[in-house]
CSV table of C-alpha atoms in Angstrom, one decimal:
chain,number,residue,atom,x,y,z
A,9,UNK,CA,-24.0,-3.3,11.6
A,10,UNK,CA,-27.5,-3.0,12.1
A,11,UNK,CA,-29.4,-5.8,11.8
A,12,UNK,CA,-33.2,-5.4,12.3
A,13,UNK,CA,-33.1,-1.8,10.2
A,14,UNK,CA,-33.9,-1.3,6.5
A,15,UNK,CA,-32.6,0.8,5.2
A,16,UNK,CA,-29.2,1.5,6.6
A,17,UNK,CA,-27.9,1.1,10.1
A,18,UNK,CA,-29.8,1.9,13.1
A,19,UNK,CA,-29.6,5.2,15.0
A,20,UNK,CA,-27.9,5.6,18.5
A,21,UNK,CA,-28.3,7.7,21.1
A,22,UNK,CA,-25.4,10.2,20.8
A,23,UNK,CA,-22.3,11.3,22.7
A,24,UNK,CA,-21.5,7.6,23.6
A,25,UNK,CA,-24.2,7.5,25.2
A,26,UNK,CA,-26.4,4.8,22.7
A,27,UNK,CA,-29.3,2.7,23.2
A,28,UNK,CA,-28.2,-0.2,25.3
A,29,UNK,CA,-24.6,1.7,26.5
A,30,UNK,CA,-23.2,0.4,29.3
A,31,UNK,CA,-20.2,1.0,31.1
A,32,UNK,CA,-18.7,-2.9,31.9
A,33,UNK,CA,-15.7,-1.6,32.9
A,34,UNK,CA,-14.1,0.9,35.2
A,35,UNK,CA,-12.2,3.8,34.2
A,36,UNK,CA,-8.7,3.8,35.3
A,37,UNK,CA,-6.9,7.0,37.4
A,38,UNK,CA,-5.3,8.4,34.1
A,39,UNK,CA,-9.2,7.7,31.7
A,40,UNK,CA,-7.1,4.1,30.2
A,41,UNK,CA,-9.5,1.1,29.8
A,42,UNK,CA,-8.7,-2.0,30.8
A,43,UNK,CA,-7.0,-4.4,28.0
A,44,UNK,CA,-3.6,-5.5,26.7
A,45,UNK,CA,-3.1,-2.2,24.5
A,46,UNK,CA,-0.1,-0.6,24.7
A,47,UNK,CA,-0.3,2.4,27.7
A,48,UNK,CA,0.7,6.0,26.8
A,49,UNK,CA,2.1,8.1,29.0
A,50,UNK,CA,-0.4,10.7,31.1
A,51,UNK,CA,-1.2,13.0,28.5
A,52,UNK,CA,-1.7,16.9,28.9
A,53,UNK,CA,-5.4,16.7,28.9
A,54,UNK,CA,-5.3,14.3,31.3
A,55,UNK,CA,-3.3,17.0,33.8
A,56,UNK,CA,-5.2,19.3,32.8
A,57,UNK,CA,-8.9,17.9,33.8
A,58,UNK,CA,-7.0,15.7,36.7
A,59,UNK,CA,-6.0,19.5,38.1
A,60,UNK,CA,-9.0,21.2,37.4
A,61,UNK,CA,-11.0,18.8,39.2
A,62,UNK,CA,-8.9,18.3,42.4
A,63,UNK,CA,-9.1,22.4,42.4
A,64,UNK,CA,-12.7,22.5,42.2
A,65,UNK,CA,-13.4,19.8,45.5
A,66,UNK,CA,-16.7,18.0,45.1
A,67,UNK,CA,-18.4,20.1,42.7
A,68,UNK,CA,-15.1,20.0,39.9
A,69,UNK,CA,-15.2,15.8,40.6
A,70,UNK,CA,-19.0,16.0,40.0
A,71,UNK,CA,-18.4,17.8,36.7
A,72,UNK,CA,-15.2,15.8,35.6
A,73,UNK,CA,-16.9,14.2,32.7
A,74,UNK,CA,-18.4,16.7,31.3
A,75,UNK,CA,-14.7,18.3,31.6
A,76,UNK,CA,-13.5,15.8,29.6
A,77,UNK,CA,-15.0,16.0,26.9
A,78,UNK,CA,-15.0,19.5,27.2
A,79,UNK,CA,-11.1,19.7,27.1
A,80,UNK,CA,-10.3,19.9,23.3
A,81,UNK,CA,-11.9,23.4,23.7
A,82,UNK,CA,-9.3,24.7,25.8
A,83,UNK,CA,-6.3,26.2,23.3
A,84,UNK,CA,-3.0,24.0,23.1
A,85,UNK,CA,-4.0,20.7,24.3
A,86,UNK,CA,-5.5,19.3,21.3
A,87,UNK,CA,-3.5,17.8,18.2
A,88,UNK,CA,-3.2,19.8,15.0
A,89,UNK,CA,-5.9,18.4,12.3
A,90,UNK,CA,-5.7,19.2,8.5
A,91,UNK,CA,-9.0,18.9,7.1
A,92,UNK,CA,-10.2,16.0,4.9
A,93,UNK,CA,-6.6,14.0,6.5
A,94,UNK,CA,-6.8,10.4,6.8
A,95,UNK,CA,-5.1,7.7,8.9
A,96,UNK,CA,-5.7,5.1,6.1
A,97,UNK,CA,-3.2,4.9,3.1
A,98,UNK,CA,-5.6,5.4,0.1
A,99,UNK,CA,-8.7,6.1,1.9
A,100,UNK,CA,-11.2,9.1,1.0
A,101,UNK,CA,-12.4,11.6,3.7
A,102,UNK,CA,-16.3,11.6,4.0
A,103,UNK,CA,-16.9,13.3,6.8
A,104,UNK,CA,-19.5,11.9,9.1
A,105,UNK,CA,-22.0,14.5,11.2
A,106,UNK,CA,-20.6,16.1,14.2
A,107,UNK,CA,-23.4,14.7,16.2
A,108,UNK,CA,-22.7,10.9,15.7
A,109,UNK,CA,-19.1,11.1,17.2
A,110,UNK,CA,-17.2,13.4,20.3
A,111,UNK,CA,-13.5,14.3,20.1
A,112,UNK,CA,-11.0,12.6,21.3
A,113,UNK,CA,-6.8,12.0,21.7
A,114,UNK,CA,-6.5,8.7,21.6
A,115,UNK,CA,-4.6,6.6,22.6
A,116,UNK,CA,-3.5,9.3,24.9
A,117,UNK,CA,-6.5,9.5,26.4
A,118,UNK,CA,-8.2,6.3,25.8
A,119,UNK,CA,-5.8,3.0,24.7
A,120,UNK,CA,-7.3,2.0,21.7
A,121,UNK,CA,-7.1,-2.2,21.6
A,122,UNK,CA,-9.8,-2.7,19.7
A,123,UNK,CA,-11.1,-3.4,16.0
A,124,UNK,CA,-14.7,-4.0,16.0
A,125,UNK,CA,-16.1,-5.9,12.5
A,126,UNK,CA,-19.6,-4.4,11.5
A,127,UNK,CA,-22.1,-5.7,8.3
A,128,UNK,CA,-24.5,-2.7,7.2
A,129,UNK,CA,-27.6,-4.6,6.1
A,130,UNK,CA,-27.7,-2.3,3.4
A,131,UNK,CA,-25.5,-0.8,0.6
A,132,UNK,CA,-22.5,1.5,1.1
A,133,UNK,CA,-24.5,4.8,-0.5
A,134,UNK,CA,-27.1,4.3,2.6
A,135,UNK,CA,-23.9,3.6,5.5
A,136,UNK,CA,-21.9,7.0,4.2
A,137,UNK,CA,-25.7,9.1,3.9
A,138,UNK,CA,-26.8,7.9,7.7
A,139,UNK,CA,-23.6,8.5,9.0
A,140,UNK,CA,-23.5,11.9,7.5
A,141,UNK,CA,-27.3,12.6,9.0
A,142,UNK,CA,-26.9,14.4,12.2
A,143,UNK,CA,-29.9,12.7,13.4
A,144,UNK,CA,-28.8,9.5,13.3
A,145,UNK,CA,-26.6,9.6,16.7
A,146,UNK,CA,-24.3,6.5,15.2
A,147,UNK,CA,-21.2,6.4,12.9
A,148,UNK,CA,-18.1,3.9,12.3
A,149,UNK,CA,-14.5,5.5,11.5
A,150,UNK,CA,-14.5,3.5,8.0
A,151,UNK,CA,-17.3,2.3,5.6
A,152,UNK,CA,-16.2,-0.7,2.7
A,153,UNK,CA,-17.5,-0.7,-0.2
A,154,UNK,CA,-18.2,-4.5,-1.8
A,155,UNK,CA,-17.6,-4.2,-5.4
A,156,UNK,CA,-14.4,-2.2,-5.2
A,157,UNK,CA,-12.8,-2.6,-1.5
A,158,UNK,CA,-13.2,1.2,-1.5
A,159,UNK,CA,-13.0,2.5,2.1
A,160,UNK,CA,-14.0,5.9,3.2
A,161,UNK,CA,-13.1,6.9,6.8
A,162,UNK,CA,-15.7,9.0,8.0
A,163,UNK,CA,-14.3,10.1,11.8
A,164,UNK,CA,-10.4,10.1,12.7
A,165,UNK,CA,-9.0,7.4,14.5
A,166,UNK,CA,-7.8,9.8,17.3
A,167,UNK,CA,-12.0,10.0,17.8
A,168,UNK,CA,-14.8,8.4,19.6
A,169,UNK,CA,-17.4,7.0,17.4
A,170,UNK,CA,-20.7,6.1,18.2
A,171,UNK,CA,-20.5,2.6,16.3
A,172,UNK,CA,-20.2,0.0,19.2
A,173,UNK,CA,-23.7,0.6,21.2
A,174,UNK,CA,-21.2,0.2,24.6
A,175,UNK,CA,-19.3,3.4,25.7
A,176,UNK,CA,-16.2,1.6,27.2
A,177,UNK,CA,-15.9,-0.2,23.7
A,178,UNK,CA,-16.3,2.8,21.7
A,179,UNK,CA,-13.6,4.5,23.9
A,180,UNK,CA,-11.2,1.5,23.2
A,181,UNK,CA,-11.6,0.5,19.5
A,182,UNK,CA,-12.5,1.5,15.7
A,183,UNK,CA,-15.1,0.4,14.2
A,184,UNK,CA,-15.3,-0.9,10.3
A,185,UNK,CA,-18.6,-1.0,8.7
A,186,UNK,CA,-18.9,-3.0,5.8
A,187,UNK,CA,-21.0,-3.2,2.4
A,188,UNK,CA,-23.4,-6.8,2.6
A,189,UNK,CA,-26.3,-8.8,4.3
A,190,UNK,CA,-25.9,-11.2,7.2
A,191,UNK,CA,-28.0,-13.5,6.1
A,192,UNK,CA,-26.4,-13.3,2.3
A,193,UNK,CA,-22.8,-14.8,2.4
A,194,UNK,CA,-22.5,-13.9,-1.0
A,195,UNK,CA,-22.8,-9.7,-0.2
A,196,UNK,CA,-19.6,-9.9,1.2
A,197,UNK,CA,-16.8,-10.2,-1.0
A,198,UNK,CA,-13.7,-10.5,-2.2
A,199,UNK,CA,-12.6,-7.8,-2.8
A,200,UNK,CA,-14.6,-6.7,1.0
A,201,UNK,CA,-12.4,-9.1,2.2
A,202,UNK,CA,-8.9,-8.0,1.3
A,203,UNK,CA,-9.2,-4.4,2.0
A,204,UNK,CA,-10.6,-4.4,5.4
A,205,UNK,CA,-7.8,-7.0,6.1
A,206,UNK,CA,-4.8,-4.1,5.0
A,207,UNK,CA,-7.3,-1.8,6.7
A,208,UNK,CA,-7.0,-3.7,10.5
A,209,UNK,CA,-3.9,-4.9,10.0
A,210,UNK,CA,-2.6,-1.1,9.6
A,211,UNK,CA,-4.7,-0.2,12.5
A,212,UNK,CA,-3.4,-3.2,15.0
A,213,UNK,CA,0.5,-1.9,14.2
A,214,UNK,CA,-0.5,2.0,14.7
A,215,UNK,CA,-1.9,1.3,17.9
A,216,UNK,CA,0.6,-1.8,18.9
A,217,UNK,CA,-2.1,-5.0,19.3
A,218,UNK,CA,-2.1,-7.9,18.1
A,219,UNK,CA,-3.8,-9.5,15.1
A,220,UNK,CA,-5.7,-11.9,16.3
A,221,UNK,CA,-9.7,-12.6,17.4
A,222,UNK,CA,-9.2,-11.5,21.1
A,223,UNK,CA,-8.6,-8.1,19.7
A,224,UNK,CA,-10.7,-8.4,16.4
A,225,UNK,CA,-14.1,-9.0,17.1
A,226,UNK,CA,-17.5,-8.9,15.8
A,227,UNK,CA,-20.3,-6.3,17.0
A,228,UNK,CA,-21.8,-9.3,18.4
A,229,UNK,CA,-19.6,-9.8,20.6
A,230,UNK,CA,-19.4,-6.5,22.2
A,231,UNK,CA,-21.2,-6.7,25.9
A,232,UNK,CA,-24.9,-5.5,26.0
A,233,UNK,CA,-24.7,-5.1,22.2
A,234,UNK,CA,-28.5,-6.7,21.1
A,235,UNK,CA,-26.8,-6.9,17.3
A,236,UNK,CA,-26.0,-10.1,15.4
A,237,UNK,CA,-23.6,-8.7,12.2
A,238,UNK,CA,-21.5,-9.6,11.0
A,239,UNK,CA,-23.4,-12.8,11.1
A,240,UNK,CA,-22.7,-16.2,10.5
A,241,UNK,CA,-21.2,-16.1,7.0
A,242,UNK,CA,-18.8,-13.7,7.9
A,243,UNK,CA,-15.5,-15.6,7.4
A,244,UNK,CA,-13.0,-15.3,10.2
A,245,UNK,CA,-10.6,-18.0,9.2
A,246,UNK,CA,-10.1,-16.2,6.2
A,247,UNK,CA,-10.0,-12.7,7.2
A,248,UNK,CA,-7.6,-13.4,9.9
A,249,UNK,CA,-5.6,-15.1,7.7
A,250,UNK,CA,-5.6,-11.7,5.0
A,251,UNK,CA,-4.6,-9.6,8.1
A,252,UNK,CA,-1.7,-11.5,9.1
A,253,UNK,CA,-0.6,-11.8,5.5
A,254,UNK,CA,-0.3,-8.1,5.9
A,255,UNK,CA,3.3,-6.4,6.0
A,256,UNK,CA,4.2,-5.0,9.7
A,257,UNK,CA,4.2,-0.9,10.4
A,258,UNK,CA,5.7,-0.1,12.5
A,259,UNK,CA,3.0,1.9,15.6
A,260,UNK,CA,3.6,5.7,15.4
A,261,UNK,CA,2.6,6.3,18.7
C-alpha cells in the first residue's frame, strides 16, 4: 500500500482528507460520483441534508459538508449495524480506529464502482496494528494475509476509508490491502491470490460492476496517488482471471 514506509503503511491525514487528497471530480446533485456504478435512488439522508441546507440559505449551503457527514447522528436515517458483522462470507471483524475512516451509506450516498488493489510493504500483524492506531489517519476495509488467504475486514463496506489518498476514490471504492513486498514477487502468493479474487469478485456483484481492470485497479493508478503498490510483480492476468472464475451473486442492493 505504502511503499516508501517501514514498517507498515503510511499514515494519512484523516476524514478523507489525506496527504495528496484531491477532489478530480465533481460531486453530483444527489452526492453520486461520476462512473458506470449502478445509481441508487435519492436516499433519506440525502433529503434530509438537501432540505436542511436549502432552509438554512447561504450559511446551511456553506455548512453542507460538514452536514453530511454529520447526518448519521441524526436518529432514523442510518442503517441498523450489529457489532463485529461482516460483508465478507468467512471474514473476521478487526475493527480498525474510528479515526482512520468516517461513516457512511453507501451506495446510497456514494455509488461504490470501485475496488482498489493495495501491497502493504510489510506483514499482515503490522497492516491490522496501524489500522487499529488512531493516529495513523489511513485504513483499508480488508487486510490478506499471505500464508493462509485469511482476510480480516477492518471498516464496513457501507463506510469511507481512508485507504485511497484521493477523497472522490475513497468515496467510490473499497480498498484491499494485502500481505507482500513490491519489489518481492514471491511475497505475494497463492494462496494471496485466490482469496482476494472471491473477495472482489463478491464485492463487484454486491455493488453491480463489472469484473474487469477499468473497475479493478491498482493504488497506482488512483489520480494524485504518489504510491507505486501493488508494483510490478503483482499479477493481473492472473488475478483477473481468479475473479472471473468466481460464481455470480446476485447485488443486494
Amino acid at each position: 500500500m505504502y511503499e516508501n514506509q517501514v514498517p507498515g503503511p503510511r499514515a494519512g491525514g484523516g476524514d478523507g482528507q489525506q496527504a495528496g487528497d484531491r477532489q478530480p471530480e465533481a460531486p453530483r446533485p444527489n452526492g453520486h460520483r461520476a462512473g458506470r456504478g449502478r445509481r441508487p435512488a435519492v436516499s433519506r439522508r440525502a433529503l434530509l441534508i438537501g432540505g436542511t441546507a436549502a432552509g438554512l440559505g447561504a450559511a446551511g449551503l456553506a455548512g453542507r459538508e460538514r452536514l453530511a457527514r454529520m447526518w448519521w447522528q441524526v436518529p432514523g436515517v442510518n442503517r441498523p449495524r450489529t457489532e463485529g458483522e461482516v460483508d465478507h462470507p468467512g471474514a473476521e471483524w478487526i475493527a480498525a480506529s474510528g479515526a482512520n475512516w468516517r461513516m457512511a451509506d453507501r451506495p446510497y450516498d456514494f455509488t461504490v464502482d470501485r475496488v482498489v488493489i493495495h501491497l502493504i510493504q510489510g506483514d499482515y500483524a503490522t497492516a491490522v496494528k496501524v489500522f487499529r492506531d488512531p493516529a495513523h489517519r489511513a485504513a483499508t476495509h480488508y487486510v490478506v494475509r499471505t500464508s493462509d488467504g485469511h482476510v480480516a475486514q477492518m471498516v464496513r463496506e457501507l463506510d469511507v476509508a481512508y485507504h485511497a489518498g484521493n477523497r472522490a476514490y475513497n468515496e467510490r471504492s473499497i480498498g484491499i490491502e494485502h500481505e507482500g513486498r513490491v519489489e518481492n514477487p514471491g511475497s505475494v502468493t497463492d494462496a494471496t491470490y485466490r482469496a482476494s479474487a472471491a473477495l472482489t469478485a463478491g464485492i463487484c456483484d454486491r455493488y453491480g460492476f463489472p469484473r474487469d481492470r477499468e473497475h479493478i485497479v491498482g493504488h497506482v493508478e488512483v489520480p494524485g496517488t504518489d504510491h507505486t503498490d501493488p508494483g510490478p510483480h503483482w499479477d493481473w492476468d492472473r488475478y483477473l482471471e481468479l475473479v472471473r472464475a468466481v460464481p455470480p451473486v446476485k447485488p443486494e442492493h
